[in-house]
Coordinates of C-alpha atoms and ligand atoms in Angstrom, one line a residue:
Chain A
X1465 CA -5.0 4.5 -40.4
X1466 CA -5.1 1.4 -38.2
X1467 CA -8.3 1.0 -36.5
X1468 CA -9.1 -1.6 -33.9
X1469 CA -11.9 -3.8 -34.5
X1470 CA -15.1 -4.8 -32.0
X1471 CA -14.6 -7.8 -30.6
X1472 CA -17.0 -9.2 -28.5
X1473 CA -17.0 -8.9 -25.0
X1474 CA -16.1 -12.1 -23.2
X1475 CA -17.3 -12.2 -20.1
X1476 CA -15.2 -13.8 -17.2
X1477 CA -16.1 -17.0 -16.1
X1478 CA -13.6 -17.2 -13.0
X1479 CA -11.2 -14.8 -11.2
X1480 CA -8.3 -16.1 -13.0
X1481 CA -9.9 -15.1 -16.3
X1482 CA -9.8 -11.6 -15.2
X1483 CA -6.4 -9.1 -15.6
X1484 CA -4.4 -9.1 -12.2
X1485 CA -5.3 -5.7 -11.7
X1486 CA -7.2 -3.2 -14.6
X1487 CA -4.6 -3.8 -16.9
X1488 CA -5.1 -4.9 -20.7
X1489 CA -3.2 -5.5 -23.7
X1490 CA -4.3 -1.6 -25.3
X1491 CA -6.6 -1.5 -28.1
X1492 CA -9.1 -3.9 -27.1
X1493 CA -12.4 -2.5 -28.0
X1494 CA -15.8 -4.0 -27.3
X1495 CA -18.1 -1.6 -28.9
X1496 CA -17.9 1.3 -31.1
X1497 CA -16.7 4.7 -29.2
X1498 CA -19.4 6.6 -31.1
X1499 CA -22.7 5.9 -29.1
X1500 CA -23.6 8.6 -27.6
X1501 CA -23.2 10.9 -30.6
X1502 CA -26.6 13.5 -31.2
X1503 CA -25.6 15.2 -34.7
X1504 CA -24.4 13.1 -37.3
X1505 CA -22.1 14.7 -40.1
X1506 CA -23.5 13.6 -43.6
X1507 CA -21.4 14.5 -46.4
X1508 CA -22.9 15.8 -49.9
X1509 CA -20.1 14.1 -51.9
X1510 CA -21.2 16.2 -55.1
X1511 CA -20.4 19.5 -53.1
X1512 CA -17.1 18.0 -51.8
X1513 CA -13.5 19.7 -53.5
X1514 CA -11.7 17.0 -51.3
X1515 CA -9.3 19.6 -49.8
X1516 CA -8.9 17.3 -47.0
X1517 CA -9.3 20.5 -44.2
X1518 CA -12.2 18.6 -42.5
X1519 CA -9.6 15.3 -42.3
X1520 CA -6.9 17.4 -41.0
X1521 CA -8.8 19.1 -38.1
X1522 CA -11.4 15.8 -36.9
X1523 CA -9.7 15.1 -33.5
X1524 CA -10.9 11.8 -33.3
X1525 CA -9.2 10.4 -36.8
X1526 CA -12.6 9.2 -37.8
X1527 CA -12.7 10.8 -41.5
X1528 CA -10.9 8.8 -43.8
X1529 CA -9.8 9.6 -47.5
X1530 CA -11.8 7.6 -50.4
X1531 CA -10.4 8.5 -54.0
X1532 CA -10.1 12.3 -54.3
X1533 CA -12.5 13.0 -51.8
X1534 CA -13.2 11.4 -47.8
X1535 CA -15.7 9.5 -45.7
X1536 CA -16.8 9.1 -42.4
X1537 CA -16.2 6.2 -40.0
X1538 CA -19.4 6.7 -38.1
X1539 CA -18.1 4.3 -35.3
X1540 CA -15.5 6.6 -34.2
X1541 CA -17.3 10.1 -35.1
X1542 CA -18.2 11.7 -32.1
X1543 CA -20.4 14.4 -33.7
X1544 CA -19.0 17.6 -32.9
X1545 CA -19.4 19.1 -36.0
X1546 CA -15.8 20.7 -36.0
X1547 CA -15.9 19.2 -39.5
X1548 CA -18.9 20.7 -41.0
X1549 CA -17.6 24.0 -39.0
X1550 CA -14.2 23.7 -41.1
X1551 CA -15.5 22.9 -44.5
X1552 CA -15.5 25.8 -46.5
X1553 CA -17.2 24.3 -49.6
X1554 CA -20.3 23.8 -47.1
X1555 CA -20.5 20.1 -48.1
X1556 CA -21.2 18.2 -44.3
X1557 CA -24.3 19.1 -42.8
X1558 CA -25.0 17.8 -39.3
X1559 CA -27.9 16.2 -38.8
X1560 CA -29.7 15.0 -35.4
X1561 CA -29.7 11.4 -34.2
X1562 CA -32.8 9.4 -34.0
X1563 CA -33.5 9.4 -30.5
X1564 CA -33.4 6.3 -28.6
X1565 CA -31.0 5.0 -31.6
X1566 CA -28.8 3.3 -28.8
X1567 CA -31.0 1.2 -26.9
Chain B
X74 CA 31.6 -9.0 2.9
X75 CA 28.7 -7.6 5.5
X76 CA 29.7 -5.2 8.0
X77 CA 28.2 -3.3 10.9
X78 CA 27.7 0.2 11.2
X79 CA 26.2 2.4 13.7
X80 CA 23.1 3.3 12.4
X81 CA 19.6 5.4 13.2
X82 CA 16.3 3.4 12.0
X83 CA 16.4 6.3 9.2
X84 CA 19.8 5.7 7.9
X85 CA 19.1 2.0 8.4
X86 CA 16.1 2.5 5.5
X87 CA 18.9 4.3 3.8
X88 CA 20.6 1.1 3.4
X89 CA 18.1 -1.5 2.9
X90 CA 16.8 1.0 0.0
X91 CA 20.2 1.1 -1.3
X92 CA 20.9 -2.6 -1.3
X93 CA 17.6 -3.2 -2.6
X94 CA 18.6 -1.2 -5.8
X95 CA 15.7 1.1 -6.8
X96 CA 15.4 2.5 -10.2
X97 CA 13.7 5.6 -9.2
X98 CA 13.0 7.2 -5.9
X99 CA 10.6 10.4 -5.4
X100 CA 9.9 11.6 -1.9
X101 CA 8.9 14.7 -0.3
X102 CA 10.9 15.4 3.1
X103 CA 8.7 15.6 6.4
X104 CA 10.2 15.1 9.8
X105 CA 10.8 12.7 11.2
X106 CA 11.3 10.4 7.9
X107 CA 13.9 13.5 6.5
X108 CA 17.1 11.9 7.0
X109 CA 15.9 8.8 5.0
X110 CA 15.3 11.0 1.9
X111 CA 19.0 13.2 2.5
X112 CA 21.0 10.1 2.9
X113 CA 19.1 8.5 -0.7
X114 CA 19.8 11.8 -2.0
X115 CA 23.4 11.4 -0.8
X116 CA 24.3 8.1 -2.4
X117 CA 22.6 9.3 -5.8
X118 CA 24.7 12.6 -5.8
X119 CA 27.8 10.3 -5.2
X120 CA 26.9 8.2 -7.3
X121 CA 27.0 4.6 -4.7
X122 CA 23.5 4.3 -5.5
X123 CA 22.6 4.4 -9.4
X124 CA 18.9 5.4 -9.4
X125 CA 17.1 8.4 -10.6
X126 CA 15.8 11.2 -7.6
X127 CA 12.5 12.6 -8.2
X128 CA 12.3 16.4 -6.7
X129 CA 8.3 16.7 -5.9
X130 CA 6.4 19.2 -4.9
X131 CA 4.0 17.0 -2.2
X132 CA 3.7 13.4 -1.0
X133 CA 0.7 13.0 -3.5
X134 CA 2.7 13.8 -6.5
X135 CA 5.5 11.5 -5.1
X136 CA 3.4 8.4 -5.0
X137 CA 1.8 9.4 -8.0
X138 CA 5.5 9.4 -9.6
X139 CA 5.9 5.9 -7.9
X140 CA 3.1 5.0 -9.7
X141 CA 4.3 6.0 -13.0
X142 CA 7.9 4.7 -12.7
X143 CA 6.5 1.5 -11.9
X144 CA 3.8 0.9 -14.5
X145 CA 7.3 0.8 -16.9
X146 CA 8.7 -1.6 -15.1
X147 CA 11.2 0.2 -12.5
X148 CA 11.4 -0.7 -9.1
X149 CA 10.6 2.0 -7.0
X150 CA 11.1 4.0 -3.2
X151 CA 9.3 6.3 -1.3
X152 CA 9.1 7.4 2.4
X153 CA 6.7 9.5 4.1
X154 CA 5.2 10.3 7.5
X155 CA 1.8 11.8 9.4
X156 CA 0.5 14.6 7.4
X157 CA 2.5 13.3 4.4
X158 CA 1.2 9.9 3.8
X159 CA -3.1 11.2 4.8
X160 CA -2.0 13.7 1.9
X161 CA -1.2 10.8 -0.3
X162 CA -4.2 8.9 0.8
X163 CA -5.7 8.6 -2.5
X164 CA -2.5 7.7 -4.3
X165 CA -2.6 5.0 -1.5
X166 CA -5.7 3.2 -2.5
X167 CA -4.7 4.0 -6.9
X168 CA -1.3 1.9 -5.9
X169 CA -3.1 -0.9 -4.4
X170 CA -5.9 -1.3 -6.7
X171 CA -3.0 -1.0 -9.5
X172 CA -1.2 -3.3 -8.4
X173 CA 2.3 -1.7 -8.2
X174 CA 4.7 -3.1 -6.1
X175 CA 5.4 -0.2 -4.6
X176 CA 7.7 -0.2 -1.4
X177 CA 7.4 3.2 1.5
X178 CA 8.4 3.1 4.8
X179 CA 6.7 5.6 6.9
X180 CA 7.5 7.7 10.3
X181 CA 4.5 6.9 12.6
X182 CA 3.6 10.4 13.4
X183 CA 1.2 12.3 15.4
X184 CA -1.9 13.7 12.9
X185 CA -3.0 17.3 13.9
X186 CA -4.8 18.8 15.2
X187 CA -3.1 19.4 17.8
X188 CA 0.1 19.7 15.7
X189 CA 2.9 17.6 16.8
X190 CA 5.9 16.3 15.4
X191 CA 6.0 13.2 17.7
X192 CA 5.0 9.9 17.4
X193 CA 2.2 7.5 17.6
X194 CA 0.5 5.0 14.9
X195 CA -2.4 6.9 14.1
X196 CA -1.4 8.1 10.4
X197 CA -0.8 4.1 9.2
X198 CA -3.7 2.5 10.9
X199 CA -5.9 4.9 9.7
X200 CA -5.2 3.6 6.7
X201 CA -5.2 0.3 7.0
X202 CA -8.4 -0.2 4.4
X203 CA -6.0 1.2 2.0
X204 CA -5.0 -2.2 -0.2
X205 CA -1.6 -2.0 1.2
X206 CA 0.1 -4.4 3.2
X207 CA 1.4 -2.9 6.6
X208 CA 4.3 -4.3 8.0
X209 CA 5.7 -2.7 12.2
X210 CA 9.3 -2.7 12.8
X211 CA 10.5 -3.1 15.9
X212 CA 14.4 -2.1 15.7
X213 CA 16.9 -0.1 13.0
X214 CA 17.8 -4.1 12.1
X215 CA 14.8 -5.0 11.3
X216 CA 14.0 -2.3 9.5
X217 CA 16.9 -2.5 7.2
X218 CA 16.1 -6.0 6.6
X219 CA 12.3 -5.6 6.0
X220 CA 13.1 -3.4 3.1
X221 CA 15.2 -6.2 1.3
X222 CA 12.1 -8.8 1.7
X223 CA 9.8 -6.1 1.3
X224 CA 11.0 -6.0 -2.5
X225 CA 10.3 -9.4 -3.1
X226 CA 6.9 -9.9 -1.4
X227 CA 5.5 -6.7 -3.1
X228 CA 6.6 -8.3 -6.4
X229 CA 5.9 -11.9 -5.7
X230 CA 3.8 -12.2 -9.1
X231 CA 0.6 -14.1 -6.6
X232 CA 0.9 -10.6 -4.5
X233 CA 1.5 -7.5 -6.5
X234 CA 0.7 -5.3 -3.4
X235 CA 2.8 -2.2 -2.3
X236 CA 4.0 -2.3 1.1
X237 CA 4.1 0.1 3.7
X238 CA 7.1 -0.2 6.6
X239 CA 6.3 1.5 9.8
X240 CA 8.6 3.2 12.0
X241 CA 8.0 4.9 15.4
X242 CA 9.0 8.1 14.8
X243 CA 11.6 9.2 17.1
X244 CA 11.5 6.2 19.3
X245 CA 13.0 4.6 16.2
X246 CA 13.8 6.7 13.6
X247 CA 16.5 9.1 15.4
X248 CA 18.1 5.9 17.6
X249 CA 21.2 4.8 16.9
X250 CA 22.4 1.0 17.1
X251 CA 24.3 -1.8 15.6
X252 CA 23.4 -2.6 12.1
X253 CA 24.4 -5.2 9.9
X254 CA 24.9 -4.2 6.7
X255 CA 24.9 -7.3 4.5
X256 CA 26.9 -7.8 1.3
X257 CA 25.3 -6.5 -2.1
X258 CA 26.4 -9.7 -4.3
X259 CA 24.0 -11.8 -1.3
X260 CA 21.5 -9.3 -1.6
X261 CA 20.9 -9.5 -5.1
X262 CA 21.4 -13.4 -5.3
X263 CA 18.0 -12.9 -2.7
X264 CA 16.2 -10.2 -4.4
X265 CA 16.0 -11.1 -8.0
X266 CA 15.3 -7.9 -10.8
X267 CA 11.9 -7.0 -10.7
X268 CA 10.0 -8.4 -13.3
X269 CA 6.2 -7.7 -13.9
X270 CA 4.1 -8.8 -16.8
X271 CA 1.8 -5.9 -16.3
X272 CA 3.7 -2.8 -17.8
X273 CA 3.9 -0.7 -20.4
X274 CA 5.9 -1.9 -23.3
X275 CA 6.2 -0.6 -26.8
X276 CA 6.6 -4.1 -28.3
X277 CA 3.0 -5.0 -25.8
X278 CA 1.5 -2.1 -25.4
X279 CA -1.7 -2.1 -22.4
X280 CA -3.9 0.0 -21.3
X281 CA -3.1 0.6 -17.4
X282 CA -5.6 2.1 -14.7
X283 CA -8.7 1.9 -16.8
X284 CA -12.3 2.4 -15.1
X285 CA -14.6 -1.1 -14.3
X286 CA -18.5 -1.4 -13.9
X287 CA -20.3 -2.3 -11.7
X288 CA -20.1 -5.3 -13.7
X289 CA -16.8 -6.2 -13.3
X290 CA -15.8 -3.6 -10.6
X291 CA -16.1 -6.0 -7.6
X292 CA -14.2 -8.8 -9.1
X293 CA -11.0 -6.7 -9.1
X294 CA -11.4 -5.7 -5.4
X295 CA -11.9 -9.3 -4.4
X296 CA -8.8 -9.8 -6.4
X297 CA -6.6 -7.4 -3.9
X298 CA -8.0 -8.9 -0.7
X299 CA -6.8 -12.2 -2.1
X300 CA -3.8 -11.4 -3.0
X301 CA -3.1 -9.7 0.3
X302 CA -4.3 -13.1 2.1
X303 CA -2.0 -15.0 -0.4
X304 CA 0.8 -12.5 1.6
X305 CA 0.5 -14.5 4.0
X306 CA 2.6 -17.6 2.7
X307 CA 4.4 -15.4 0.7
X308 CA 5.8 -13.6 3.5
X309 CA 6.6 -16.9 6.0
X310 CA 8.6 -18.0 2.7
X311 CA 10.4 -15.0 2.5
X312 CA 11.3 -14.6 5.9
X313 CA 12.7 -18.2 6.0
X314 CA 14.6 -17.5 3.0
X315 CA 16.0 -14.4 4.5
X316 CA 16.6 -16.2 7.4
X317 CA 18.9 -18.9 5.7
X318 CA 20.5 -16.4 3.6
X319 CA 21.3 -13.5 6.0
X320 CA 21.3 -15.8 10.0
X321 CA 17.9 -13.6 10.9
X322 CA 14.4 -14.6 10.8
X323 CA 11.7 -12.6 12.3
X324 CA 8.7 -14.6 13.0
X325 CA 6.4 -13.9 10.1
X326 CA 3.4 -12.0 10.7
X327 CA 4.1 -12.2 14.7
X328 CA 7.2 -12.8 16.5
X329 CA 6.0 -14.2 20.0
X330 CA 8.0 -14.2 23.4
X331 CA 7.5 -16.5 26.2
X332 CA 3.7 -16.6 25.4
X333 CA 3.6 -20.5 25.6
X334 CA 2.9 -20.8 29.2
X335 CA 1.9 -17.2 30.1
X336 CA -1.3 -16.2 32.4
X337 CA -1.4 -13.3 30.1
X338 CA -0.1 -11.9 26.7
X339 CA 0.3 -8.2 25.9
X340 CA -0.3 -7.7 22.1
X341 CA 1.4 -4.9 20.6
X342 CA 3.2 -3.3 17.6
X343 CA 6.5 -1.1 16.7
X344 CA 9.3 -0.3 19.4
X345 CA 7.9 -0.5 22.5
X346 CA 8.2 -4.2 22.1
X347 CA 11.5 -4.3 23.3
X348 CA 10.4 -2.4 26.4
X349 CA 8.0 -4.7 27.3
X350 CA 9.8 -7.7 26.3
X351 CA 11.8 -6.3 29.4
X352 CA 9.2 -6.2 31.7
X353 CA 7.9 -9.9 30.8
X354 CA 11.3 -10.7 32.0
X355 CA 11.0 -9.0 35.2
X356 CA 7.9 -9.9 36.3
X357 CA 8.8 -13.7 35.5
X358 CA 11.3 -13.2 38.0
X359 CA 8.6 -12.7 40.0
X360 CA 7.3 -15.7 39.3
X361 CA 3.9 -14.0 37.1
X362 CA 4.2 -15.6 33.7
X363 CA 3.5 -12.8 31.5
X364 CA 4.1 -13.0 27.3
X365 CA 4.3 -10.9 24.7
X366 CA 3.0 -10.9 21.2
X367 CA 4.2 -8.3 18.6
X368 CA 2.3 -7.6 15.5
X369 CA 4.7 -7.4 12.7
X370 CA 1.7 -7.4 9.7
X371 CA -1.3 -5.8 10.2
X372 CA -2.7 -6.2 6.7
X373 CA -2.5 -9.2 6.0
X374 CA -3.9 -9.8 9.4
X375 CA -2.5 -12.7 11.6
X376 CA -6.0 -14.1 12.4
X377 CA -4.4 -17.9 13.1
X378 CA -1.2 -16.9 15.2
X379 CA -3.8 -14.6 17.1
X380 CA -6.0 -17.0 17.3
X381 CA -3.3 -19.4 19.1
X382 CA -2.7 -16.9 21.9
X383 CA -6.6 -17.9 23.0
X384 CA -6.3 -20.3 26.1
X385 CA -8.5 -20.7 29.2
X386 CA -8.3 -18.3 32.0
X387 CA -5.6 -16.1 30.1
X388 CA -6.2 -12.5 30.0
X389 CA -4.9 -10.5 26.5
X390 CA -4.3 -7.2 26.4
X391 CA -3.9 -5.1 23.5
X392 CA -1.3 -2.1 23.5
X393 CA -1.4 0.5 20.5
X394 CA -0.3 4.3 19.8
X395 CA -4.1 4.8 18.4
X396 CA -7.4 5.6 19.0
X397 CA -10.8 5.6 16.7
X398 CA -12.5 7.9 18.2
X399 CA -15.8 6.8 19.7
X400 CA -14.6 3.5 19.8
X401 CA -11.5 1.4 20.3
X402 CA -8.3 1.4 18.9
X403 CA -8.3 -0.3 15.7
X404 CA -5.3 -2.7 16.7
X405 CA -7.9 -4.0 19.4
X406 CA -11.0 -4.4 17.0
X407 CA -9.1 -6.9 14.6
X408 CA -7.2 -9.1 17.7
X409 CA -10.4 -9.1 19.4
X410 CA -12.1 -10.0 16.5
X411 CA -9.6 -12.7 15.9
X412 CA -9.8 -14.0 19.3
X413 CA -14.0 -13.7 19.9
X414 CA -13.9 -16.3 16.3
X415 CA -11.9 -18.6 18.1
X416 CA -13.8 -18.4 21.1
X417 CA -11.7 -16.9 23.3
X418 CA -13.7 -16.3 26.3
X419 CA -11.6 -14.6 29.1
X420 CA -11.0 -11.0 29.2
X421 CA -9.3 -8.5 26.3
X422 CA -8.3 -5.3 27.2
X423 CA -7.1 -2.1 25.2
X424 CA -4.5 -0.1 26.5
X425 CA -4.2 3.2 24.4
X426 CA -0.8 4.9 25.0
X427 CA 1.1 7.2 23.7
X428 CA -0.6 9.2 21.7
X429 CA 1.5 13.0 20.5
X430 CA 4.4 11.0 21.1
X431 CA 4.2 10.7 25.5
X432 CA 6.2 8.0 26.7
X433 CA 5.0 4.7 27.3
X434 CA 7.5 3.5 30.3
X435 CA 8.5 0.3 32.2
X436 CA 6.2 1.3 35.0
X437 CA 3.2 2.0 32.6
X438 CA 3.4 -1.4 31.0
X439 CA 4.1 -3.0 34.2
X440 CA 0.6 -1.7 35.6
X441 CA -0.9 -2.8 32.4
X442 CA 0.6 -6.3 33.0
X443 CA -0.9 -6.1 36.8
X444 CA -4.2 -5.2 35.2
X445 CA -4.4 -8.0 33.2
X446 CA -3.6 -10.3 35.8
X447 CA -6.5 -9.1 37.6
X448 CA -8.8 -8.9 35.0
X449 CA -10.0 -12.2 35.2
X450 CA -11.6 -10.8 38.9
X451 CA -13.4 -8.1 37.8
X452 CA -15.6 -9.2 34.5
X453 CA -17.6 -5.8 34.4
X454 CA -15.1 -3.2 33.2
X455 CA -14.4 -1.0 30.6
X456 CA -12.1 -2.3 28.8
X457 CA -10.9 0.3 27.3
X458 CA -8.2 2.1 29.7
X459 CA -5.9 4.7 28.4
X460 CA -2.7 5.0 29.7
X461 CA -1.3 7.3 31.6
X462 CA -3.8 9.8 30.6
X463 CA -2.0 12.4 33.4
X464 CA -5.4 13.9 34.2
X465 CA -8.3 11.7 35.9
X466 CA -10.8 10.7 33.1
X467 CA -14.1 11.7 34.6
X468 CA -15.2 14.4 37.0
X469 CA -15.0 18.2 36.3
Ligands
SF4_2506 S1 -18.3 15.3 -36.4 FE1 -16.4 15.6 -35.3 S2 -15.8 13.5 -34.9 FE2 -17.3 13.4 -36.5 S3 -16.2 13.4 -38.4 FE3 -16.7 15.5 -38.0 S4 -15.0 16.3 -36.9 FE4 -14.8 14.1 -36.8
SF4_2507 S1 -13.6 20.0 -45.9 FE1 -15.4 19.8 -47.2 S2 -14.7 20.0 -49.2 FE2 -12.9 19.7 -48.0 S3 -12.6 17.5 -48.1 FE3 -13.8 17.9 -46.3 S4 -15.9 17.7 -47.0 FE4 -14.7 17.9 -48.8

């Protein structure tokens, strides 16, 4: 899957530098779409059978497939635990965010 | 060739719309713009006009269409009127701040309550904060014509503004006159394709319409208001350009009539200039120098060719189909403010007429002229007089 990367957010030193109206070339990201996550899917890899049902169903793409079995990308998992809900082998466990982890 | 037909100020929107060739038109009927959208409809049934017609089911969802169409890169048509264009009010202010170079023209319209199909200017200048630039036409000739530079000031790449034309309804829309029709081959040699570097492309893609801080917010809002003040140039340039090309030129943001040496100017916007473009010609006959100044653009404002009207000892008056209630008209509240920066210091009146579409007649602006010739006499007066209001304004 292609990703964007963070870039760095450049601020605007004159009105030139800014787009002529909000309008961007798409896929510029600035910082990780992930931040306001409270559970965090952990996966047990032992338990894993790598059926792939929790990568089919994540809305958000962020699982990704490493050998036989798959991974999260914990900048663009939103923690809604649909994942740990599909996964019949009972492998992902969510667990709760630090608090203040953001700040 | 041109050639002339004999034309309503709908039909003649028709035509410049035509000529201008859109790629996509979407508009909901509403009297009195209707014959506008039945004669586009026409020419893309026929097929004299290739674009594609939008059905919608409200003026909201027409602009919002607009919006779309143009965010690809087509160039794009829309009329509405009154109720129409205050139901598209937040479409209006989405288009400007997106910057689509979208081109309306609108019926000036009664709003209700009381419902009334008739005109006066209270739909457009209600929203005149909207981001768009608001251009008055005076006659089915003009409004033809506005269209065509319309295009190409909307898309100038230093403007990317939409732009609204006004039409009295009735007064203008539904009379007939003359038109000149010019020739399609000189039209497109004036109004090249539209080209925008802000649109969706597969090969580019962007992200369009996103959300801003309050970091960045503000810097995109002072980017409209300059590009609106950039108009300004933009649209003298045009109009000479049109002017060379096509034999008419209208002015710019005012076209001005014997105001060089008048005692007073009456300052106004839409049709009824011709009627008291009349009456300064009468009543220079009788030897009282009266001039008139009509408003083509009232966003971007004409602050400096306002300004010019100041002298000493002339009286200006200010006559507009509008109202803010508990106030002035808003016509009034940017000349004025125009004028008091330049130091005008003799009087400025506001003459509110024809509001729910009553006449505004010969005599009526005849007694506005007399008004303003006495003004000078009689400092300490409200100068905000409506006219011929039919009932006496006070007293039970
Ligand atoms: S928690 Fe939701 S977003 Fe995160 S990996 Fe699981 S399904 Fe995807
Ligand atoms: S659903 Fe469970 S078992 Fe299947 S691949 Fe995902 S984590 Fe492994």
């Amino acid at each position: 899957m292609i990703k964007p990367k963070i870039q760095r957010y450049k601020q605007p030193r004159t009105i030139s530098e800014y787009p002529v109206g909000p309008s961007f070339q798409a896929g510029h990201l600035v910082f990780t779409n992930s931040n306001y996550r409270t559970f965090k899917p952990i996966i047990d890899i032992t338990l894993c059978v790598g059926c792939l049902a929790c990568y089919a169903t994540c809305p958000d793409g962020a699982l990704f497939r490493r050998g036989k079995k798959v991974s999260i990308d914990y900048d663009f998992c939103k923690g809604c635990g649909i994942c740990a809900s599909e996964c019949k082998a009972k492998a992902i466990a969510m667990k709760k965010e630090e608090p203040g982890r953001n700040e | 060739m041109s050639k002339k037909l004999f034309l309503s100020g709908n039909e003649a929107i028709a035509f410049g719309a035509k000529l201008s060739r859109p790629h996509v038109i979407a508009a909901y009927p509403i009297t009195p713009q209707t014959v506008v959208v039945e004669k586009l409809a026409e020419m893309v049934s026929s097929g004299s006009l290739n674009a594609h017609y939008l059905h919608v089911e409200s003026e909201h969802s027409a602009l919002s269409a607009m919006m779309g169409a143009s965010a690809i890169g087509a160039r794009t048509f829309t009329a509405t009127s009154s109720q129409g264009l205050v139901y598209m009010a937040e479409c209006l202010h989405y288009a400007s701040g997106g910057r689509f170079p979208i081109v309306m023209m609108n019926a000036n319209r009664s709003l209700a309550l009381p419902w009334s199909i008739y005109g006066d200017q209270r739909d457009s200048l209600s929203l005149l904060d909207s981001g768009w630039i608001q251009v008055y036409a005076e006659d089915a000739q003009e409004s033809l014509d506005l269209v065509i530079q319309a295009y190409r000031i909307a898309e100038d790449i230093r403007v990317l503004t939409p732009v609204m034309i006004n039409l009295d309804g009735f007064a203008l829309t539904h009379t007939y006159e003359p038109v000149i029709i010019p020739d399609q081959e000189e039209v497109d040699a004036f109004l090249p394709p539209y080209a925008n570097p802000n649109i969706m492309d597969l090969q580019h893609p962007r992200n369009l319409g996103f959300s801003s801080t309050p970091k960045d917010n503000m810097e995109f809002k002072y980017q409209q208001h300059a590009a609106v003040l950039c108009a300004k140039d933009v649209i003298s340039d045009v109009d000479a350009a049109y002017g060379k090309r096509f034999g008419r030129r209208y002015g710019g943001l005012v076209s001005n009539y014997r105001t060089e040496d008048a005692e007073c100017v009456l300052v106004t916007l839409g049709s009824v200039a011709g009627t008291v473009r009349a009456v300064v010609d009468e009543m220079r006959k009788e030897g009282k120098a009266a001039g008139l100044c009509r408003l083509r653009y009232m966003r971007p404002f004409p602050e400096a060719e306002i300004a010019a009207l100041s002298a000493t000892n002339r009286a200006i008056g200010v006559l507009e189909k509008d109202i803010s209630f508990g106030y002035e008209g808003a016509v009034y509240t940017n000349v004025n403010s125009a004028l008091l920066k330049a130091g005008h210091a003799s009087p400025v009146l506001n003459f509110i007429g024809g509001l729910g579409g009553r006449s505004i007649t010969r005599e009526d602006i005849r007694s506005i002229f007399e008004d303003l010739l006495a003004a000078e006499r009689q400092r300490a007066i409200d100068p905000v007089r409506f006219v011929n209001l039919g009932v006496a304004a006070h007293g039970r």
